[in-house]
Amino acid sequence: MASSALISDTESWKDLRAHVEEINKTHLRDLMNNTNRCQSMMVEFDGILIDYSRQRATLDTLNKLFSLAEAARVKEKIIRMFNGEHINSTENRSVLHVALRAPRDAVINSDGKNVVPEVWHVLDKIRDFSERVRSGAWVGATGKTLKDVVAVGIGGSFLGPLFVHTALQTEAEASECARGRQLRFLANVDPIDVARNITGLNPETTLVVVVSKTFTTAETMLNARTMREWISSALGPQAVAKHMVAVSTNLKLVEQFGIDPNNAFAFWDWVGGRYSVCSAVGVLPLSLQYGFSIVEKFLKGASSVDQHFLSAPFEKNIPVLLGLLSVWNVSFLGYPARAILPYSQALEKLAPHIQQVSMESNGKGVSIDGVPLPYQTGEIDFGEPGTNGQHSFYQLIHQGRVIPCDFIGVVKSQQPIYLKDEVVNNHDELMSNFFAQPDALAYGKTPEQLQKENIPEDLVSHKTFSGNRPSLSILLPSLNAYNIGQLLAIYEHRVAVQGFVWCINSFDQWGVELGKSLATQVRKQLHASRKKGESVEGFNFSTKTLITRYLEASADVPSDPSTLLPNI
């Protein structure tokens, strides 16, 4: 395909376009009656079972999608990524989050250099530091053990680590390793987030991890300075070196901030923020909370899926299959959204993390060559754990818009409960819904069925379910650190496959820049108005009116740090 060509110009794309008419003649009620089809639409790897038989697709659809993947050179792009080629062409960077969880003896090159030894140098440094903090060999300025950690970061420096932390909190081995410790995440520049994070904490026993690659991210650095003020006002400025560490590559700014550069943990420009949870960004705070041995299991789970993604044939390749089906749903069937529905409360932060991984990666309007796209890319991702979501937005999914769903279930609960005389145990009750909901979406309920049930005629239309609503099911054997790593990598690579097919750059994020640059102008105006009394100028009428009203109404905000940062 020539560099200026679009995937939509290929015969494979046009073939799938024509195929939609054939699929529209089918219903999932009928497709699910084909046992051979259903058997062919199940794939298993390393304890994980994927069932995509409830997708609006036939085996012919899959073959056409494989042809599309070939036309888009997906296999070649996967290999190029693993080989460290600069597939992030707009930033001239490799994309090597797979190197972050590679075995110590692996060879993964970027710019002709094996980066794996560098990765393990940082991992070994994290192991040593986290063990010293957890054992009490490293103490705070007053000699007390540092048992509480506040990780300061935003975006990928927050959502990924929070997802993993939330998933591990109630896992038996991890929770035992975390006994007596707290891990909190400060992301929002809103001072409310600061107040909530320091509530109940003692500066003497708190370690702050500042996560910023450049050490210039506006929100993160303001929050970092706020936490520095909290520590220094209670313990003195000299305490900062014992109570604050950094995950950054800018050692000069780290030192100027007051953090010992020896306590800075590196990562690299080939690590995108939303793919950075397996770097020091996530590994450091998670190791401080749970111990490095738990986090290493998480890395091994992700690495297992990495190797599967690289080597498995597409017919059995979980991320490839899921990625192609998402392209089918978005670009051909016209479904713009996807619901991520984990039937495990431990996975409550999965959907927010995948929102960023997916929507920041694939929310693009031009091809990787800069050509405007005549087709939509990306999905609107959202979700909540079952069964909570069933009592929230499932009404729309069942009888409103068609939204493809990912159902994620776990065979063994992290916290099983068995009550005497109950029909089923608590986890069985949860999983009953996990198994039932996909069939309810697929089959629906017809007017004829309702009439046989003697439903009043005036209610038949209200109680009719059209069905034919696609979903897929992911069944995990358990939810330990290893399985959490597997799940993360499946979604990361699924997103990459979609981008590879759509021929976009899934690894830059220029869309976040414009709003940030405009905020800089507003910031300067707020400073000039508050400190120098200057009037608001240089904005459109609407923005000027809003800023002026804000300045007038907030003129009496206190500026004394001791007022804003009580030792609560």
Coordinates of C-alpha atoms in Angstrom, one line a residue, residues 39-542:
Q39 CA -16.7 -23.8 19.2
S40 CA -14.6 -22.0 16.6
M41 CA -15.1 -18.7 18.3
M42 CA -13.5 -19.7 21.6
V43 CA -9.8 -19.4 22.3
E44 CA -7.8 -20.3 25.3
F45 CA -4.3 -19.2 26.4
D46 CA -2.5 -19.6 29.7
G47 CA -5.6 -20.2 31.7
I48 CA -7.7 -17.4 30.1
L49 CA -10.8 -18.4 28.0
I50 CA -12.2 -16.0 25.5
D51 CA -15.6 -16.5 24.0
Y52 CA -16.6 -14.2 21.1
S53 CA -19.4 -16.3 19.7
R54 CA -21.9 -13.6 20.6
Q55 CA -20.3 -11.1 18.2
R56 CA -22.4 -10.4 15.1
A57 CA -20.0 -12.3 12.9
T58 CA -19.7 -15.6 11.1
L59 CA -16.6 -17.6 10.3
D60 CA -16.6 -15.9 6.9
T61 CA -16.5 -12.5 8.7
L62 CA -13.4 -13.6 10.6
N63 CA -11.7 -14.7 7.4
K64 CA -12.5 -11.3 5.8
L65 CA -11.1 -9.6 8.9
F66 CA -7.9 -11.6 8.6
S67 CA -7.6 -10.5 5.0
L68 CA -8.0 -6.9 6.2
A69 CA -5.2 -7.4 8.8
E70 CA -3.0 -8.7 6.0
A71 CA -3.8 -5.7 3.8
A72 CA -3.0 -3.4 6.8
R73 CA 0.3 -5.3 7.4
V74 CA -0.6 -5.9 11.0
K75 CA 1.9 -8.8 11.5
E76 CA 4.7 -6.6 10.1
K77 CA 3.7 -3.8 12.4
I78 CA 3.7 -6.0 15.4
I79 CA 7.2 -7.2 14.6
R80 CA 8.4 -3.7 14.0
M81 CA 7.1 -2.7 17.4
F82 CA 8.9 -5.5 19.2
N83 CA 12.0 -4.8 17.2
G84 CA 12.1 -1.2 18.5
E85 CA 11.6 0.5 15.2
H86 CA 10.3 4.1 15.4
I87 CA 6.6 3.2 14.7
N88 CA 5.6 6.4 16.7
S89 CA 6.7 8.4 13.6
T90 CA 5.3 11.8 14.7
E91 CA 7.6 11.8 17.7
N92 CA 10.3 9.7 16.1
R93 CA 10.2 7.1 18.9
S94 CA 10.1 3.4 19.5
V95 CA 7.1 1.9 21.3
L96 CA 8.6 -0.6 23.8
H97 CA 6.3 -1.0 26.8
V98 CA 6.9 -4.8 26.2
A99 CA 10.5 -4.3 27.2
L100 CA 9.4 -3.1 30.7
R101 CA 8.3 -6.7 31.5
A102 CA 10.7 -8.7 29.4
P103 CA 12.8 -11.4 31.1
R104 CA 16.2 -10.4 32.3
D105 CA 17.9 -12.3 29.5
A106 CA 15.7 -11.0 26.6
V107 CA 17.1 -8.8 23.8
I108 CA 15.0 -5.9 22.7
N109 CA 16.7 -3.2 20.8
S110 CA 16.0 0.5 20.4
D111 CA 18.3 2.5 18.2
G112 CA 20.7 -0.5 18.1
K113 CA 21.0 -0.9 21.8
N114 CA 19.5 -3.6 24.0
V115 CA 17.3 -1.8 26.5
V116 CA 16.5 -4.8 28.7
P117 CA 19.6 -4.4 30.9
E118 CA 18.6 -0.7 31.6
V119 CA 15.1 -1.8 32.5
W120 CA 16.4 -4.4 35.0
H121 CA 18.8 -1.9 36.4
V122 CA 15.9 0.3 37.4
L123 CA 13.8 -2.7 38.6
D124 CA 16.7 -3.8 40.8
K125 CA 17.0 -0.3 42.2
I126 CA 13.3 -0.3 42.9
R127 CA 13.5 -3.7 44.6
D128 CA 16.3 -2.5 46.8
F129 CA 14.7 0.8 47.7
S130 CA 11.2 -0.6 48.4
E131 CA 12.7 -3.3 50.6
R132 CA 14.6 -0.8 52.6
V133 CA 11.5 1.4 53.1
R134 CA 9.3 -1.6 54.0
S135 CA 11.8 -3.1 56.4
G136 CA 12.5 0.2 58.2
A137 CA 16.1 0.5 57.0
W138 CA 15.1 3.8 55.3
V139 CA 13.2 6.0 57.8
G140 CA 11.8 9.5 57.7
A141 CA 13.4 12.7 59.1
T142 CA 12.2 11.9 62.7
G143 CA 13.3 8.3 62.6
K144 CA 9.8 6.8 62.1
T145 CA 9.1 4.1 59.5
L146 CA 7.5 5.3 56.3
K147 CA 4.3 3.2 56.1
D148 CA 2.2 5.5 53.9
V149 CA 2.9 6.5 50.3
V150 CA 1.3 9.3 48.2
A151 CA 2.0 8.9 44.5
V152 CA 1.7 12.2 42.7
G153 CA 1.1 12.0 38.9
I154 CA -1.7 12.4 36.3
G155 CA -3.0 10.6 33.3
G156 CA -1.0 7.4 32.6
S157 CA 1.1 8.2 35.7
F158 CA -2.1 7.7 37.8
L159 CA -4.8 5.6 36.0
G160 CA -2.7 2.5 35.4
P161 CA -1.1 2.2 38.8
L162 CA -4.5 2.9 40.4
F163 CA -6.1 0.1 38.4
V164 CA -3.4 -2.4 39.5
H165 CA -3.5 -1.2 43.1
T166 CA -7.3 -1.5 43.3
A167 CA -7.2 -4.9 41.8
L168 CA -4.5 -6.2 44.3
Q169 CA -6.0 -4.7 47.5
T170 CA -8.2 -7.6 48.2
E171 CA -6.0 -10.4 46.8
A172 CA -5.0 -12.6 49.7
E173 CA -1.2 -12.7 49.2
A174 CA -1.0 -9.0 48.2
S175 CA -3.2 -7.8 51.0
E176 CA -1.1 -9.7 53.5
C177 CA 2.1 -8.1 52.1
A178 CA 0.5 -4.6 52.4
R179 CA -0.7 -5.0 56.0
G180 CA -0.3 -1.8 57.9
R181 CA 0.5 0.3 54.8
Q182 CA -1.5 2.8 52.7
L183 CA -1.0 3.8 49.1
R184 CA -2.9 6.9 47.8
F185 CA -2.8 8.6 44.4
L186 CA -2.9 12.4 44.0
A187 CA -3.8 13.3 40.4
N188 CA -6.2 16.2 40.2
V189 CA -4.9 19.7 40.6
D190 CA -8.1 20.5 42.4
P191 CA -7.1 21.2 46.0
I192 CA -9.9 18.9 47.2
D193 CA -7.9 16.0 45.9
V194 CA -4.9 17.2 48.0
A195 CA -7.1 17.5 51.1
R196 CA -8.5 14.0 50.6
N197 CA -5.1 12.5 50.1
I198 CA -3.5 13.9 53.2
T199 CA -6.5 13.4 55.5
G200 CA -5.4 11.0 58.2
L201 CA -1.8 10.9 57.2
N202 CA 1.2 12.0 59.3
P203 CA 4.0 13.7 57.4
E204 CA 6.5 11.9 59.7
T205 CA 5.4 8.5 58.3
T206 CA 4.6 9.5 54.7
L207 CA 6.7 9.1 51.6
V208 CA 5.7 11.1 48.4
V209 CA 6.5 9.7 45.0
V210 CA 6.5 12.4 42.3
V211 CA 5.9 10.9 38.9
S212 CA 6.7 13.2 35.9
K213 CA 9.0 12.3 33.1
T214 CA 10.1 15.9 32.4
F215 CA 9.4 17.2 35.9
T216 CA 7.5 20.0 34.2
T217 CA 3.9 18.7 34.0
A218 CA 1.9 21.7 35.3
E219 CA -0.7 19.9 37.4
T220 CA 1.7 17.3 38.8
M221 CA 4.4 19.8 39.8
L222 CA 1.9 22.1 41.5
N223 CA 0.6 19.1 43.5
A224 CA 4.2 18.1 44.2
R225 CA 5.1 21.6 45.5
T226 CA 1.9 21.5 47.6
M227 CA 3.0 18.2 49.2
R228 CA 6.5 19.6 49.7
E229 CA 5.0 22.5 51.6
W230 CA 3.0 20.0 53.7
I231 CA 6.1 18.1 54.6
S232 CA 8.4 21.0 55.1
S233 CA 6.0 23.1 57.2
A234 CA 5.6 20.2 59.6
L235 CA 9.2 18.7 59.6
G236 CA 11.4 21.5 58.1
P237 CA 12.8 21.9 54.6
Q238 CA 15.6 19.4 55.2
A239 CA 13.0 16.6 55.6
V240 CA 12.1 16.7 51.9
A241 CA 15.1 14.6 50.9
K242 CA 13.9 11.8 53.2
H243 CA 10.2 12.0 52.4
M244 CA 10.1 12.6 48.7
V245 CA 11.4 10.6 45.7
A246 CA 10.9 11.0 42.0
V247 CA 10.2 9.0 38.9
S248 CA 11.7 11.2 36.2
T249 CA 14.4 11.5 33.6
N250 CA 15.1 15.2 34.4
L251 CA 17.7 14.9 37.2
K252 CA 18.5 18.5 37.1
L253 CA 15.0 19.7 37.9
V254 CA 14.6 16.8 40.4
E255 CA 17.6 18.1 42.4
Q256 CA 16.5 21.7 42.1
F257 CA 13.2 20.6 43.6
G258 CA 15.0 19.3 46.7
I259 CA 14.9 15.6 45.9
D260 CA 18.2 13.7 45.9
P261 CA 18.9 12.6 42.3
N262 CA 20.0 9.2 43.7
N263 CA 16.4 8.7 44.7
A264 CA 15.1 9.3 41.1
F265 CA 14.0 6.3 39.2
A266 CA 14.3 6.5 35.4
F267 CA 12.1 5.6 32.5
W268 CA 12.5 6.3 28.8
D269 CA 11.0 8.2 25.9
W270 CA 9.9 4.9 24.3
V271 CA 7.4 4.5 27.2
G272 CA 4.1 6.3 26.5
G273 CA 2.4 7.6 29.6
R274 CA -0.7 5.4 29.3
Y275 CA 1.6 2.4 28.7
S276 CA 3.9 3.1 31.7
V277 CA 2.3 1.2 34.6
C278 CA 5.0 -1.5 34.1
S279 CA 7.8 1.1 34.4
A280 CA 8.9 2.8 37.6
V281 CA 5.7 4.8 37.2
G282 CA 3.7 1.9 38.6
V283 CA 6.3 -0.5 39.8
L284 CA 7.8 1.9 42.4
P285 CA 4.6 2.8 44.3
L286 CA 3.2 -0.7 43.9
S287 CA 6.4 -2.3 45.2
L288 CA 6.4 0.1 48.2
Q289 CA 2.8 -1.1 49.0
Y290 CA 3.0 -4.8 48.2
G291 CA 6.6 -5.7 47.9
F292 CA 8.6 -6.2 44.7
S293 CA 7.9 -10.0 44.5
I294 CA 4.2 -9.4 44.1
V295 CA 4.8 -6.7 41.4
E296 CA 7.2 -9.0 39.6
K297 CA 4.4 -11.6 39.2
F298 CA 2.3 -8.8 37.6
L299 CA 5.1 -8.1 35.1
K300 CA 5.4 -11.8 34.3
G301 CA 1.7 -12.0 33.5
A302 CA 1.9 -9.1 31.1
S303 CA 5.1 -10.6 29.5
S304 CA 3.2 -13.9 29.0
V305 CA 0.6 -12.1 26.8
D306 CA 3.3 -10.2 25.1
Q307 CA 4.9 -13.4 23.8
H308 CA 1.5 -14.8 22.8
F309 CA 0.7 -11.6 20.9
L310 CA 4.0 -11.8 19.0
S311 CA 4.0 -15.5 18.2
A312 CA 0.5 -16.9 18.1
P313 CA -1.3 -17.3 14.7
F314 CA -4.0 -14.7 14.2
E315 CA -6.7 -17.4 14.5
K316 CA -5.7 -18.0 18.1
N317 CA -4.2 -14.7 19.0
I318 CA -6.4 -13.1 21.7
P319 CA -5.4 -9.4 21.2
V320 CA -5.5 -9.7 17.4
L321 CA -9.0 -11.3 17.5
L322 CA -10.4 -8.8 19.9
G323 CA -8.8 -5.9 18.0
L324 CA -10.2 -7.0 14.7
L325 CA -13.7 -7.5 16.2
S326 CA -13.6 -4.0 17.6
V327 CA -12.7 -2.6 14.1
W328 CA -15.6 -4.6 12.7
N329 CA -18.0 -3.2 15.3
V330 CA -16.8 0.4 14.9
S331 CA -16.0 0.8 11.2
F332 CA -18.5 -1.6 9.6
L333 CA -21.4 -2.1 12.0
G334 CA -21.3 1.5 13.1
Y335 CA -21.2 1.0 16.9
P336 CA -19.2 3.9 18.4
A337 CA -19.0 2.8 22.0
R338 CA -17.9 -0.2 24.0
A339 CA -18.8 -1.2 27.6
I340 CA -16.2 -2.8 29.8
L341 CA -18.1 -4.8 32.4
P342 CA -15.9 -6.7 34.9
Y343 CA -17.8 -9.0 37.3
S344 CA -15.3 -8.3 40.0
Q345 CA -15.3 -5.3 42.3
A346 CA -11.5 -5.5 42.3
L347 CA -11.5 -4.4 38.7
E348 CA -13.5 -1.3 39.3
K349 CA -10.7 0.9 38.0
L350 CA -10.1 -1.1 34.8
A351 CA -12.6 0.8 32.6
P352 CA -11.2 4.3 33.6
H353 CA -7.7 3.1 32.7
I354 CA -8.7 1.5 29.4
Q355 CA -10.6 4.7 28.6
Q356 CA -7.2 6.5 28.4
V357 CA -5.3 3.6 26.8
S358 CA -8.0 3.3 24.1
M359 CA -9.4 6.8 23.6
E360 CA -6.1 8.7 23.8
S361 CA -4.4 6.1 21.5
N362 CA -7.0 5.8 18.8
G363 CA -8.9 9.1 18.9
K364 CA -7.4 10.3 15.7
G365 CA -8.7 12.0 12.6
V366 CA -5.7 11.4 10.2
S367 CA -3.7 8.5 9.1
I368 CA -0.1 8.0 10.3
D369 CA 0.9 9.7 7.0
G370 CA -1.3 12.7 7.8
V371 CA -4.2 11.9 5.4
P372 CA -7.7 12.8 6.7
L373 CA -9.7 9.7 7.4
P374 CA -13.0 9.0 5.7
Y375 CA -13.9 6.6 8.5
Q376 CA -14.3 6.8 12.3
T377 CA -11.6 5.5 14.6
G378 CA -11.6 4.7 18.3
E379 CA -14.4 3.8 20.7
I380 CA -16.2 5.6 23.5
D381 CA -15.2 3.4 26.4
F382 CA -17.0 3.3 29.7
G383 CA -18.0 0.7 32.3
E384 CA -18.7 -0.3 35.8
P385 CA -18.4 -3.6 37.7
G386 CA -21.3 -6.0 37.6
T387 CA -23.8 -6.2 39.1
N388 CA -23.7 -2.4 39.9
G389 CA -23.9 -1.5 36.2
Q390 CA -27.0 -3.7 35.8
H391 CA -28.9 -1.3 38.0
S392 CA -27.4 1.8 36.2
F393 CA -26.9 1.8 32.5
Y394 CA -27.8 -1.7 31.3
Q395 CA -31.3 -0.5 30.5
L396 CA -29.8 1.5 27.6
I397 CA -27.7 -1.5 26.5
H398 CA -30.7 -3.9 26.5
Q399 CA -33.4 -1.7 24.9
G400 CA -31.7 1.5 23.7
R401 CA -28.5 2.0 21.7
V402 CA -26.5 -1.1 20.6
I403 CA -23.2 -1.1 22.5
P404 CA -20.9 -4.0 22.2
C405 CA -19.9 -5.3 25.7
D406 CA -16.8 -6.9 27.2
F407 CA -17.9 -9.2 30.1
I408 CA -15.0 -10.1 32.3
G409 CA -15.5 -12.9 34.9
V410 CA -13.2 -14.6 37.4
V411 CA -13.5 -18.3 38.4
K412 CA -12.1 -18.0 41.9
S413 CA -13.1 -15.0 44.0
Q414 CA -10.5 -13.1 45.9
Q415 CA -12.8 -13.0 48.9
P416 CA -15.2 -15.9 48.9
I417 CA -18.2 -15.9 51.2
Y418 CA -20.4 -18.9 52.0
L419 CA -23.6 -18.3 53.9
K420 CA -25.5 -21.3 55.4
D421 CA -28.8 -22.1 53.8
E422 CA -28.3 -19.7 50.8
V423 CA -29.1 -21.3 47.4
V424 CA -25.7 -20.2 46.1
N425 CA -22.7 -18.5 47.5
N426 CA -22.0 -14.8 46.9
H427 CA -19.6 -15.4 44.1
D428 CA -22.0 -17.8 42.4
E429 CA -24.7 -15.2 42.6
L430 CA -22.3 -12.7 40.9
M431 CA -21.3 -15.1 38.2
S432 CA -24.9 -16.1 37.5
N433 CA -25.3 -12.6 36.2
F434 CA -22.0 -12.8 34.3
F435 CA -23.3 -15.9 32.4
A436 CA -26.8 -14.6 31.9
Q437 CA -26.3 -11.1 30.7
P438 CA -24.6 -11.9 27.4
D439 CA -27.4 -14.3 26.4
A440 CA -30.0 -11.8 27.3
L441 CA -28.3 -9.3 25.0
A442 CA -27.9 -11.9 22.2
Y443 CA -31.3 -13.5 22.3
G444 CA -33.6 -10.8 23.6
K445 CA -37.3 -11.6 24.0
T446 CA -39.8 -11.6 21.2
P447 CA -43.4 -10.3 21.3
E448 CA -44.5 -13.9 20.6
Q449 CA -42.8 -15.1 23.8
L450 CA -44.4 -12.4 25.8
Q451 CA -47.8 -13.2 24.5
K452 CA -47.4 -16.8 25.4
E453 CA -46.7 -15.5 29.0
N454 CA -50.0 -13.7 28.9
I455 CA -48.4 -10.3 29.2
P456 CA -51.0 -7.5 28.7
E457 CA -51.0 -6.4 25.1
D458 CA -50.3 -2.7 26.0
L459 CA -47.1 -3.8 27.8
V460 CA -45.8 -6.2 25.1
S461 CA -43.8 -3.5 23.2
H462 CA -42.3 -2.2 26.4
K463 CA -41.1 -5.6 27.5
T464 CA -39.8 -6.7 24.1
F465 CA -36.0 -7.1 23.8
S466 CA -34.7 -7.0 20.2
G467 CA -31.6 -9.0 21.1
N468 CA -28.9 -9.3 18.5
R469 CA -26.6 -7.1 20.7
P470 CA -23.0 -8.2 20.5
S471 CA -20.7 -9.0 23.4
L472 CA -17.7 -11.1 24.2
S473 CA -16.7 -12.9 27.4
I474 CA -13.3 -13.1 29.1
L475 CA -13.0 -15.7 31.9
L476 CA -10.0 -15.5 34.1
P477 CA -9.0 -18.4 36.4
S478 CA -8.4 -16.1 39.4
L479 CA -7.5 -12.5 40.0
N480 CA -3.9 -12.5 41.3
A481 CA -1.0 -10.3 40.3
Y482 CA -0.2 -12.5 37.3
N483 CA -3.7 -12.5 35.9
I484 CA -4.0 -8.7 36.4
G485 CA -0.8 -8.4 34.2
Q486 CA -2.3 -10.7 31.6
L487 CA -5.5 -8.6 31.4
L488 CA -3.6 -5.3 31.1
A489 CA -1.5 -6.6 28.2
I490 CA -4.5 -8.0 26.4
Y491 CA -6.2 -4.6 26.3
E492 CA -3.0 -2.7 25.5
H493 CA -2.3 -4.9 22.5
R494 CA -5.9 -5.0 21.4
V495 CA -5.8 -1.2 21.1
A496 CA -2.6 -1.4 19.1
V497 CA -4.1 -3.8 16.7
Q498 CA -7.1 -1.5 16.1
G499 CA -4.6 1.3 15.4
F500 CA -2.6 -0.9 13.1
V501 CA -5.6 -1.7 11.0
W502 CA -6.9 1.9 10.9
C503 CA -3.3 2.9 9.9
I504 CA -3.1 5.6 12.6
N505 CA -0.5 6.4 15.1
S506 CA -1.8 5.0 18.4
F507 CA 1.2 6.2 20.3
D508 CA 1.1 10.0 20.2
Q509 CA -1.5 12.3 21.8
W510 CA -1.4 15.7 20.2
G511 CA -5.0 16.2 21.1
V512 CA -4.2 17.0 24.7
E513 CA -1.9 19.8 23.8
L514 CA -4.2 22.6 22.6
G515 CA -6.2 22.9 25.7
K516 CA -3.0 22.9 27.8
S517 CA -1.5 25.7 25.8
L518 CA -4.7 27.8 26.1
A519 CA -4.7 27.2 29.8
T520 CA -1.3 28.8 30.0
Q521 CA -2.7 32.0 28.6
V522 CA -5.5 31.9 31.2
R523 CA -3.0 31.2 34.0
K524 CA -1.0 34.3 33.0
Q525 CA -4.2 36.4 33.0
L526 CA -5.2 35.2 36.4
H527 CA -1.8 36.1 37.8
A528 CA -1.8 39.5 36.2
S529 CA -5.3 40.3 37.4
R530 CA -4.8 39.1 41.0
K531 CA -1.3 40.5 41.5
K532 CA -1.3 43.6 39.3
G533 CA -5.0 44.4 39.0
E534 CA -4.9 44.1 35.3
S535 CA -8.2 43.8 33.4
V536 CA -9.0 40.7 31.4
E537 CA -8.0 41.1 27.8
G538 CA -7.3 39.0 24.8
F539 CA -10.2 36.5 25.1
N540 CA -13.5 36.2 23.3
F541 CA -16.5 37.8 24.9
S542 CA -17.7 34.5 26.5

